[in-house]
Coordinates of C-alpha atoms in Angstrom, one line a residue:
M1 CA 74.2 6.4 21.0
D2 CA 74.2 9.4 18.7
D3 CA 73.6 7.3 15.5
D4 CA 71.1 4.9 17.0
P5 CA 67.4 5.6 16.4
L6 CA 65.5 6.4 19.5
P7 CA 62.6 4.1 20.3
I8 CA 59.4 6.1 20.6
S9 CA 58.4 4.1 23.7
L10 CA 61.7 5.2 25.4
I11 CA 60.8 8.9 24.7
A12 CA 57.4 8.3 26.3
D13 CA 59.1 6.9 29.4
F14 CA 61.3 10.0 29.5
V15 CA 58.3 12.2 29.5
F16 CA 56.8 10.2 32.4
C17 CA 60.1 10.1 34.3
P18 CA 63.7 10.6 33.1
R19 CA 65.0 8.2 35.7
R20 CA 62.7 5.5 34.5
A21 CA 63.9 6.1 30.9
W22 CA 67.5 5.8 32.2
L23 CA 66.7 2.5 33.9
E24 CA 65.2 1.2 30.7
M25 CA 68.3 2.3 28.8
Q26 CA 70.5 0.5 31.3
G27 CA 68.7 -2.7 30.6
E28 CA 66.6 -2.9 33.8
R29 CA 63.5 -5.0 33.4
V30 CA 60.7 -5.5 35.8
E31 CA 57.5 -7.6 36.0
S32 CA 54.2 -6.2 37.2
A33 CA 50.5 -6.9 36.7
Q34 CA 50.1 -3.6 34.7
I35 CA 53.1 -4.4 32.4
Q36 CA 51.9 -7.9 31.9
Q37 CA 48.4 -6.6 31.1
G38 CA 49.8 -4.2 28.6
T39 CA 51.9 -6.9 27.0
N40 CA 48.9 -9.2 26.6
D41 CA 46.9 -6.4 25.1
H42 CA 49.5 -5.5 22.6
A43 CA 50.0 -9.2 21.7
V44 CA 46.4 -9.2 20.4
A45 CA 47.4 -6.4 18.0
D46 CA 50.8 -7.9 17.1
R47 CA 49.3 -11.2 16.0
F48 CA 47.9 -9.3 12.9
T49 CA 50.5 -8.4 10.3
G50 CA 48.1 -7.1 7.6
V51 CA 44.6 -5.6 7.5
D52 CA 41.5 -6.9 9.3
D53 CA 37.9 -6.6 8.4
A54 CA 37.6 -3.2 10.0
G55 CA 40.3 -1.8 7.6
L56 CA 42.9 -1.5 10.4
F57 CA 46.5 -2.3 9.7
H58 CA 48.2 -3.8 12.8
A59 CA 51.7 -3.9 14.2
I60 CA 53.3 -1.5 11.7
D61 CA 56.9 -0.6 12.0
I62 CA 57.6 3.1 11.5
R63 CA 60.6 5.5 11.4
A64 CA 61.4 9.2 11.0
N65 CA 64.9 9.8 9.5
Q66 CA 64.7 13.5 10.2
W67 CA 64.4 12.9 13.9
N68 CA 66.1 9.5 13.9
L69 CA 63.1 7.8 15.5
S70 CA 61.8 4.3 15.3
G71 CA 58.8 2.5 16.7
R72 CA 55.7 0.4 16.1
L73 CA 52.1 1.4 15.6
D74 CA 49.6 -0.8 17.4
A75 CA 47.1 0.0 14.6
V76 CA 46.4 2.5 11.8
Q77 CA 43.3 2.9 9.8
L78 CA 43.6 4.3 6.3
T79 CA 40.6 6.3 5.1
E80 CA 39.9 8.4 2.0
D81 CA 40.9 11.5 4.0
G82 CA 44.0 10.1 5.6
A83 CA 45.4 7.9 8.4
I84 CA 44.0 7.5 11.9
I85 CA 46.5 6.3 14.5
R86 CA 45.2 4.0 17.3
E87 CA 47.3 3.2 20.3
Y88 CA 46.3 0.5 22.8
K89 CA 46.8 1.2 26.5
A90 CA 46.1 -0.8 29.6
T91 CA 43.8 1.1 32.0
P92 CA 45.9 3.0 34.5
V93 CA 45.9 1.8 38.1
K94 CA 43.3 4.5 39.1
R95 CA 41.1 2.9 36.4
E96 CA 40.5 6.3 34.8
M97 CA 40.4 6.7 31.0
R98 CA 42.8 9.6 31.2
V99 CA 45.1 10.6 28.4
T100 CA 48.4 11.5 29.9
D101 CA 51.1 13.8 28.6
A102 CA 53.3 10.8 27.8
M103 CA 50.4 9.3 25.7
R104 CA 49.9 12.6 23.8
I105 CA 53.6 12.9 23.0
Q106 CA 53.7 9.2 21.9
L107 CA 50.9 9.9 19.5
A108 CA 52.6 13.0 18.2
L109 CA 55.9 11.1 17.6
Q110 CA 54.0 8.4 15.7
A111 CA 52.2 11.1 13.7
M112 CA 55.6 12.7 12.8
C113 CA 56.9 9.3 11.6
L114 CA 53.8 8.7 9.4
Q115 CA 53.9 12.2 8.0
E116 CA 57.5 11.8 6.9
M117 CA 56.5 8.5 5.3
G118 CA 54.0 10.4 3.2
Y119 CA 50.7 10.0 5.0
K120 CA 48.3 12.6 6.1
I121 CA 47.1 12.3 9.7
V122 CA 43.4 12.9 10.2
G123 CA 43.0 11.5 13.7
T124 CA 44.7 9.9 16.7
Q125 CA 43.1 7.7 19.3
I126 CA 43.8 5.8 22.5
F127 CA 42.0 2.5 23.0
F128 CA 41.7 1.7 26.7
T129 CA 41.7 -2.1 26.7
S130 CA 40.1 -2.7 30.1
H131 CA 37.1 -0.4 29.2
H132 CA 37.0 -1.4 25.6
R133 CA 36.5 2.2 24.6
R134 CA 38.2 4.6 22.3
V135 CA 39.1 8.2 23.2
D136 CA 39.8 10.6 20.4
V137 CA 42.9 12.8 21.0
E138 CA 43.2 16.1 19.2
L139 CA 46.9 17.0 18.9
T140 CA 48.0 20.6 19.0
S141 CA 51.1 22.5 17.9
D142 CA 52.2 22.4 21.6
D143 CA 52.1 18.7 21.5
F144 CA 54.5 18.5 18.6
H145 CA 56.7 21.1 20.1
D146 CA 56.8 19.1 23.4
A147 CA 57.6 16.0 21.3
E148 CA 60.6 17.7 19.7
C149 CA 61.8 18.8 23.1
A150 CA 61.3 15.2 24.5
I151 CA 63.4 13.9 21.6
K152 CA 66.3 16.2 22.5
G153 CA 66.0 15.5 26.2
T154 CA 66.0 11.7 25.7
R155 CA 69.0 11.9 23.3
A156 CA 70.9 14.0 25.9
L157 CA 70.0 11.4 28.6
A158 CA 71.1 8.5 26.4
N159 CA 74.5 10.1 25.9
S160 CA 74.9 11.1 29.6
D161 CA 77.3 9.3 31.9
V162 CA 75.4 10.3 35.0
A163 CA 72.1 8.8 36.2
P164 CA 69.4 11.3 36.8
E165 CA 68.2 11.9 40.3
P166 CA 64.9 10.3 41.3
F167 CA 61.8 12.4 41.9
E168 CA 61.2 13.6 45.4
D169 CA 57.8 13.0 46.9
S170 CA 56.2 12.6 43.5
P171 CA 52.8 10.8 43.1
R172 CA 54.2 9.2 39.9
C173 CA 56.3 6.9 42.1
M174 CA 53.3 5.5 43.9
Y175 CA 52.4 2.9 41.3
C176 CA 55.4 3.1 38.9
S177 CA 56.3 -0.4 37.8
H178 CA 60.0 0.5 38.3
V179 CA 59.8 1.8 41.8
G180 CA 61.1 -1.5 43.2
I181 CA 64.4 -1.1 41.4
C182 CA 64.6 2.7 41.4
L183 CA 64.0 3.0 45.2
P184 CA 63.5 6.8 45.0
D185 CA 62.9 7.5 48.6
E186 CA 65.4 5.0 49.9
R187 CA 68.3 6.9 48.3
K188 CA 68.2 9.4 51.2
S189 CA 68.6 6.6 53.8
E190 CA 65.6 7.9 55.7
P191 CA 62.3 6.3 56.7
V192 CA 59.9 6.0 53.8
N193 CA 56.7 7.8 55.0
R194 CA 54.5 7.1 52.0
R195 CA 53.2 3.8 50.8
I196 CA 55.2 2.4 47.8
V197 CA 53.9 -0.6 46.0
V198 CA 57.0 -2.7 45.2
K199 CA 57.3 -5.9 43.2
S200 CA 56.2 -8.9 45.2
P201 CA 56.7 -11.8 42.7
D202 CA 54.8 -15.0 42.9
C203 CA 57.9 -16.8 41.7
Q204 CA 60.1 -18.7 44.1
V205 CA 63.6 -20.0 44.3
T206 CA 63.5 -23.7 43.4
H207 CA 66.0 -26.1 45.0
I208 CA 66.9 -29.5 43.6
A209 CA 68.7 -31.6 46.2
T210 CA 67.9 -35.2 45.3
P211 CA 71.1 -36.9 44.2
G212 CA 70.9 -38.5 40.7
A213 CA 67.8 -36.4 39.7
K214 CA 67.5 -35.4 36.1
L215 CA 65.7 -32.2 35.1
Y216 CA 64.2 -31.3 31.8
I217 CA 61.4 -29.1 30.3
H218 CA 58.2 -30.5 28.9
S219 CA 55.0 -28.6 28.0
G220 CA 56.0 -25.5 29.9
R221 CA 56.9 -27.3 33.1
M222 CA 60.2 -28.3 34.7
I223 CA 60.2 -32.0 35.3
A224 CA 62.5 -33.7 37.8
S225 CA 62.8 -37.5 37.6
K226 CA 65.0 -40.2 39.2
A227 CA 65.3 -43.8 38.0
G228 CA 62.6 -43.1 35.4
E229 CA 60.1 -41.9 38.0
E230 CA 58.8 -38.3 38.1
I231 CA 59.4 -36.7 41.5
A232 CA 58.5 -33.1 40.8
S233 CA 56.7 -31.0 38.2
I234 CA 56.9 -27.2 38.4
P235 CA 55.5 -24.5 36.0
I236 CA 58.4 -22.8 34.5
E237 CA 56.8 -19.4 35.1
T238 CA 56.9 -19.8 38.9
I239 CA 60.7 -20.2 39.0
S240 CA 62.7 -17.1 39.9
A241 CA 66.0 -19.0 40.3
L242 CA 67.1 -22.6 40.2
E243 CA 69.6 -23.9 42.7
V244 CA 71.1 -27.3 42.0
H245 CA 72.7 -29.2 45.0
G246 CA 75.1 -32.0 44.4
N247 CA 74.9 -34.5 41.6
C248 CA 71.9 -33.5 39.5
D249 CA 71.7 -33.2 35.7
L250 CA 69.9 -30.4 33.7
S251 CA 69.0 -30.8 30.0
S252 CA 70.4 -28.3 27.6
A253 CA 66.8 -27.3 26.6
L254 CA 66.0 -26.5 30.2
I255 CA 69.1 -24.4 30.6
R256 CA 68.4 -22.5 27.4
E257 CA 64.8 -21.8 28.4
L258 CA 65.8 -20.5 31.9
L259 CA 68.5 -18.3 30.4
W260 CA 66.0 -17.0 27.8
R261 CA 63.7 -16.1 30.7
N262 CA 66.6 -14.4 32.6
V263 CA 66.3 -17.0 35.4
P264 CA 69.7 -17.6 37.0
I265 CA 70.9 -21.1 37.6
L266 CA 73.3 -21.8 40.6
W267 CA 75.3 -24.8 41.5
C268 CA 76.3 -25.9 45.0
S269 CA 78.0 -29.0 46.2
G270 CA 76.4 -31.4 48.6
T271 CA 78.8 -30.3 51.4
G272 CA 78.3 -26.6 51.2
R273 CA 80.6 -25.2 48.5
F274 CA 79.1 -22.7 46.1
Y275 CA 80.5 -23.7 42.6
G276 CA 79.1 -21.1 40.3
W277 CA 76.2 -19.8 38.2
A278 CA 74.8 -19.3 34.7
Q279 CA 73.1 -16.1 33.7
S280 CA 71.7 -14.5 30.6
S281 CA 74.3 -12.5 28.5
Y282 CA 71.9 -9.6 28.6
G283 CA 72.3 -7.7 31.9
P284 CA 71.5 -4.1 33.0
N285 CA 73.8 -1.3 34.0
G286 CA 76.9 -2.1 31.9
Q287 CA 78.2 1.4 32.3
V288 CA 78.0 1.3 36.1
R289 CA 79.7 -2.1 36.0
V290 CA 82.7 -0.4 34.4
R291 CA 82.8 2.1 37.3
Q292 CA 82.5 -0.8 39.7
H293 CA 85.7 -2.3 38.4
V294 CA 87.5 1.0 38.6
A295 CA 86.2 1.6 42.2
S296 CA 87.2 -2.0 43.1
E297 CA 90.8 -1.4 41.8
T298 CA 91.2 2.0 43.5
G299 CA 89.3 1.0 46.7
R300 CA 86.3 2.4 48.5
L301 CA 87.1 2.5 52.2
G302 CA 83.6 3.8 53.1
L303 CA 82.0 0.6 51.6
A304 CA 84.5 -1.7 53.3
R305 CA 84.0 0.0 56.7
E306 CA 80.2 -0.2 56.5
F307 CA 80.1 -3.8 55.5
I308 CA 82.2 -4.9 58.4
A309 CA 80.7 -2.5 61.0
T310 CA 77.3 -3.8 60.1
K311 CA 78.5 -7.4 60.3
I312 CA 79.9 -6.8 63.8
H313 CA 76.7 -5.1 64.9
N314 CA 74.5 -7.9 63.7
Q315 CA 76.8 -10.5 65.4
R316 CA 76.5 -8.6 68.7
I317 CA 72.7 -8.3 68.4
L318 CA 72.3 -12.1 67.8
L319 CA 74.5 -12.9 70.8
R320 CA 72.6 -10.3 73.0
R321 CA 69.3 -11.9 72.1
S322 CA 70.5 -15.3 73.3
D323 CA 72.6 -14.2 76.3
N324 CA 72.2 -10.7 77.7
T325 CA 75.1 -11.2 80.1
N326 CA 77.7 -12.3 77.5
E327 CA 81.1 -10.8 78.3
V328 CA 82.2 -10.2 74.7
L329 CA 79.3 -7.8 73.9
P330 CA 81.0 -4.6 75.2
R331 CA 84.1 -5.4 73.2
L332 CA 82.1 -6.1 70.0
K333 CA 80.3 -2.8 70.4
E334 CA 83.7 -1.1 70.8
L335 CA 85.0 -2.8 67.7
E336 CA 82.0 -1.7 65.7
K337 CA 82.6 2.0 66.6
T338 CA 86.4 1.6 65.9
V339 CA 85.8 0.2 62.4
K340 CA 83.8 3.2 61.4
N341 CA 86.8 5.5 62.0
V342 CA 89.8 3.6 60.7
N343 CA 91.6 4.9 57.6
L344 CA 93.3 1.8 56.3
W345 CA 91.8 -1.1 54.6
Q346 CA 94.2 -3.5 56.4
D347 CA 92.9 -2.1 59.8
V348 CA 89.3 -3.0 58.7
L349 CA 90.3 -6.6 58.1
G350 CA 92.2 -6.8 61.4
L351 CA 89.3 -5.6 63.4
E352 CA 86.9 -7.9 61.5
G353 CA 89.1 -10.8 62.4
E354 CA 89.1 -10.0 66.1
A355 CA 85.4 -9.6 66.1
A356 CA 84.9 -12.9 64.3
S357 CA 87.1 -14.6 66.9
L358 CA 85.1 -13.2 69.8
Y359 CA 81.8 -14.0 68.2
F360 CA 82.5 -17.6 67.4
S361 CA 84.1 -18.1 70.8
Q362 CA 80.5 -17.5 72.1
F363 CA 78.6 -19.2 69.3
S364 CA 77.6 -22.1 71.6
Q365 CA 75.5 -19.6 73.6
L366 CA 73.0 -19.5 70.7
I367 CA 72.1 -23.2 71.4
K368 CA 69.7 -23.9 74.2
P369 CA 71.5 -25.1 77.4
D370 CA 69.7 -28.5 77.3
K371 CA 71.0 -29.2 73.8
R372 CA 74.6 -28.0 74.0
E373 CA 75.9 -31.3 75.1
Q374 CA 74.5 -33.0 72.0
W375 CA 75.9 -30.3 69.7
Q376 CA 79.6 -29.9 70.5
W377 CA 81.3 -26.7 69.5
Q378 CA 85.1 -26.1 69.6
G379 CA 85.3 -23.1 67.4
R380 CA 84.7 -22.1 63.8
A381 CA 86.5 -24.3 61.3
R382 CA 85.7 -25.0 57.6
R383 CA 86.5 -27.4 54.8
P384 CA 86.4 -29.9 56.1
A385 CA 83.8 -29.2 58.8
P386 CA 84.9 -31.0 62.0
D387 CA 81.4 -31.0 63.6
A388 CA 77.7 -30.8 62.8
L389 CA 77.3 -27.1 63.6
N390 CA 80.2 -26.1 61.3
S391 CA 78.8 -28.4 58.6
M392 CA 75.5 -26.5 58.7
L393 CA 77.2 -23.1 58.8
D394 CA 79.2 -24.0 55.7
Y395 CA 76.0 -25.0 53.9
T396 CA 73.9 -22.0 54.9
Y397 CA 76.7 -19.6 54.0
A398 CA 76.7 -21.3 50.5
L399 CA 73.0 -20.7 50.2
L400 CA 73.4 -17.1 51.4
L401 CA 76.2 -16.5 48.9
A402 CA 74.0 -17.8 46.1
D403 CA 71.3 -15.3 47.1
C404 CA 73.8 -12.5 47.2
V405 CA 75.1 -13.4 43.8
K406 CA 71.5 -13.4 42.4
A407 CA 70.8 -10.0 43.9
I408 CA 74.0 -8.5 42.5
I409 CA 73.5 -9.9 39.0
A410 CA 69.9 -8.7 39.1
C411 CA 71.4 -5.1 39.5
G412 CA 73.8 -5.7 36.7
L413 CA 76.9 -5.5 38.9
D414 CA 79.8 -8.0 38.7
P415 CA 79.9 -10.4 41.7
H416 CA 83.7 -10.6 41.3
A417 CA 84.7 -6.9 41.8
G418 CA 84.6 -6.3 45.5
F419 CA 85.8 -3.9 48.2
I420 CA 86.8 -6.1 51.1
H421 CA 87.5 -9.5 49.6
S422 CA 90.2 -9.6 47.0
S423 CA 89.4 -10.3 43.4
K424 CA 92.8 -11.9 43.0
R425 CA 91.4 -15.0 44.8
N426 CA 89.1 -15.5 41.8
K427 CA 86.0 -15.7 44.1
P428 CA 82.8 -13.6 43.9
A429 CA 84.3 -10.8 46.0
L430 CA 81.4 -8.4 45.9
A431 CA 78.9 -11.1 46.8
L432 CA 81.1 -12.1 49.7
D433 CA 81.2 -8.5 50.7
L434 CA 77.5 -8.1 50.7
M435 CA 76.8 -11.3 52.6
E436 CA 78.9 -10.2 55.5
E437 CA 76.1 -8.2 57.0
F438 CA 73.6 -11.0 56.5
R439 CA 75.6 -13.9 58.0
A440 CA 74.4 -13.5 61.5
P441 CA 70.7 -12.5 61.0
I442 CA 70.1 -15.1 58.2
A443 CA 72.6 -18.0 58.1
D444 CA 73.6 -18.2 61.7
S445 CA 70.0 -17.7 62.8
V446 CA 68.8 -20.5 60.6
V447 CA 71.4 -22.9 62.2
Q448 CA 70.3 -21.8 65.6
T449 CA 66.6 -22.3 64.8
V450 CA 66.9 -25.8 63.3
V451 CA 69.0 -27.0 66.3
N452 CA 66.9 -25.4 69.0
N453 CA 63.6 -26.5 67.4
G454 CA 64.8 -30.0 66.9
E455 CA 64.3 -29.9 63.1
V456 CA 67.7 -31.6 62.7
K457 CA 69.2 -34.3 64.9
P458 CA 72.9 -35.2 65.6
S459 CA 72.1 -38.6 64.0
G460 CA 71.6 -36.9 60.7
F461 CA 75.3 -36.4 60.2
T462 CA 78.1 -38.8 59.3
E463 CA 81.9 -38.4 59.8
I464 CA 84.2 -39.5 57.0
L465 CA 88.0 -39.1 57.6
G466 CA 87.5 -36.2 60.0
S467 CA 84.9 -34.4 57.8
V468 CA 81.3 -34.2 59.1
R469 CA 78.6 -34.2 56.4
M470 CA 74.8 -34.0 56.4
D471 CA 72.6 -36.8 55.1
D472 CA 69.9 -36.0 52.5
C473 CA 67.1 -35.6 54.9
T474 CA 69.1 -33.1 57.1
R475 CA 70.2 -31.1 54.1
K476 CA 66.6 -30.8 52.8
S477 CA 65.4 -29.7 56.3
L478 CA 68.1 -27.1 56.4
I479 CA 67.2 -25.8 52.9
G480 CA 63.6 -25.6 54.0
A481 CA 64.4 -23.6 57.1
Y482 CA 66.6 -21.3 55.1
E483 CA 63.9 -20.6 52.6
R484 CA 61.4 -19.9 55.4
R485 CA 63.8 -17.4 56.8
M486 CA 64.3 -15.7 53.4
E487 CA 60.6 -15.3 53.0
T488 CA 60.0 -14.0 56.5
Q489 CA 58.7 -10.4 56.5
I490 CA 60.6 -7.9 58.6
V491 CA 60.3 -4.1 59.1
H492 CA 63.3 -2.5 57.5
P493 CA 65.2 -0.7 60.2
V494 CA 65.9 2.4 58.0
F495 CA 63.0 2.6 55.6
G496 CA 60.3 1.4 58.0
Y497 CA 58.3 -0.8 55.6
K498 CA 57.9 -4.5 55.5
A499 CA 60.0 -6.7 53.2
S500 CA 61.2 -10.3 53.1
W501 CA 64.8 -11.0 53.9
R502 CA 65.3 -12.0 50.2
R503 CA 63.9 -8.6 49.1
V504 CA 66.1 -6.8 51.7
V505 CA 69.2 -8.5 50.2
E506 CA 68.3 -7.1 46.8
I507 CA 67.6 -3.7 48.3
Q508 CA 71.1 -3.6 49.8
A509 CA 72.6 -4.6 46.5
R510 CA 70.7 -1.7 44.8
M511 CA 72.0 0.6 47.5
I512 CA 75.5 -0.4 46.4
L513 CA 74.5 0.3 42.8
G514 CA 73.2 3.7 43.9
Y515 CA 76.5 4.5 45.6
L516 CA 78.4 3.5 42.5
D517 CA 76.2 5.3 40.0
G518 CA 76.3 8.5 42.1
T519 CA 72.7 8.8 43.0
Q520 CA 73.5 8.5 46.7
S521 CA 76.5 9.8 48.7
E522 CA 77.0 6.9 51.0
Y523 CA 76.0 3.3 51.7
H524 CA 74.2 2.2 54.9
G525 CA 74.3 -1.4 55.9
M526 CA 71.4 -3.5 57.1
R527 CA 71.6 -3.4 60.9
V528 CA 69.1 -5.5 62.9
R529 CA 67.6 -4.3 66.1

């Protein structure tokens, strides 16, 4: 990056927080009300490409070759005495018109660019858009000195191979828009004692499960139709991911629009097989992704042990909740402890296989006694599913795998480079690794719930040549129950704050990212209580 011009906005981020600047350089993008407000405010200025009635020039690209900087001025007013720089800022969360150090340095950098371009600077201003008021900022020699230091610091960070450590107990983290992906306090794997405002998007995962449906985009909405009749109309802005089940068609315009918005598209079969996904070619953390492949090739036994130990723990807890006298619970607890201390990857897999055999031998205990006769269980078997319970397990595992893939690609990691499952099988190995700890508390729990609550009936399944399949109504009921589970708020057992299960999956994916980029020494799985 030595020859690339540094964006002035990136240097301002560095002044606010080096780790936030690092995240920006790695391609991490977030959505927040404050960022959206700032984007809207700047859009007003960017619509002007010339001079308005007040004599202000808007959206002016600037550069300083001496410092190898580039940026864009929101506005500049040329007077007889010289140029006045005006920068638009959304009012900070505390709703104070306070000029921060990052704002002062940003103005200094803009002034340095204009001075090299031959203009005399006679004034700099911040216009706070929420208050509709200007604040004059008088720059000093210290501001320009700090700006030069910030340039050097940002350049060094851009050429670094190591992610900077997050702040510890800093008030800047409280309302930082990037806190939901930075996770500064979570890196210590300890309870988070202060309130952090993390991203809670209004967008939802959208499922299309009507066979023969056709999807296209029209007037900013995703339209689903069948046989010429509209069956759904969804604003495109409310879609965080699109999951397509079975035989449904998407228009090329819709696919292009979703990828442009960085919305992943995932395809599942009607019988519970996860086929694949489409994602934008622009993803974050490319450098860490290279490290991930090296680590996957050489192996990370600590990750493998933690994935499987957490899986066994969660299986044991789910059985214990349903049957406190279950005879396999002591052995599962013993296997969990043993996995943590083994020194061979093959031993981890062997213990995982024994635990799975014990767990599924008792899976029928999750079903209420008065319903067990209706829902026969002879053991775990897949593709083809020999009974209704196995059919639903296949399907919920496919849904869970899709969510794990989404979480991993949101972090910029490669779903295929894993640490338990082999990449030689050409399957999303890391996504399969991550989902191990969530199989029992999410997928198995959903199947248990829909059966015990009577949301699905044995009559909703058909058998074809020894393969049991769900009908459309049962499939939609199962998808609905799964989505309710993913949106359920729980108290994180380590960090102590509330988060939805879908958010927890992404948190764990980012814990893997932190382990790989070196900002945390070990990975801790998601153990339910």
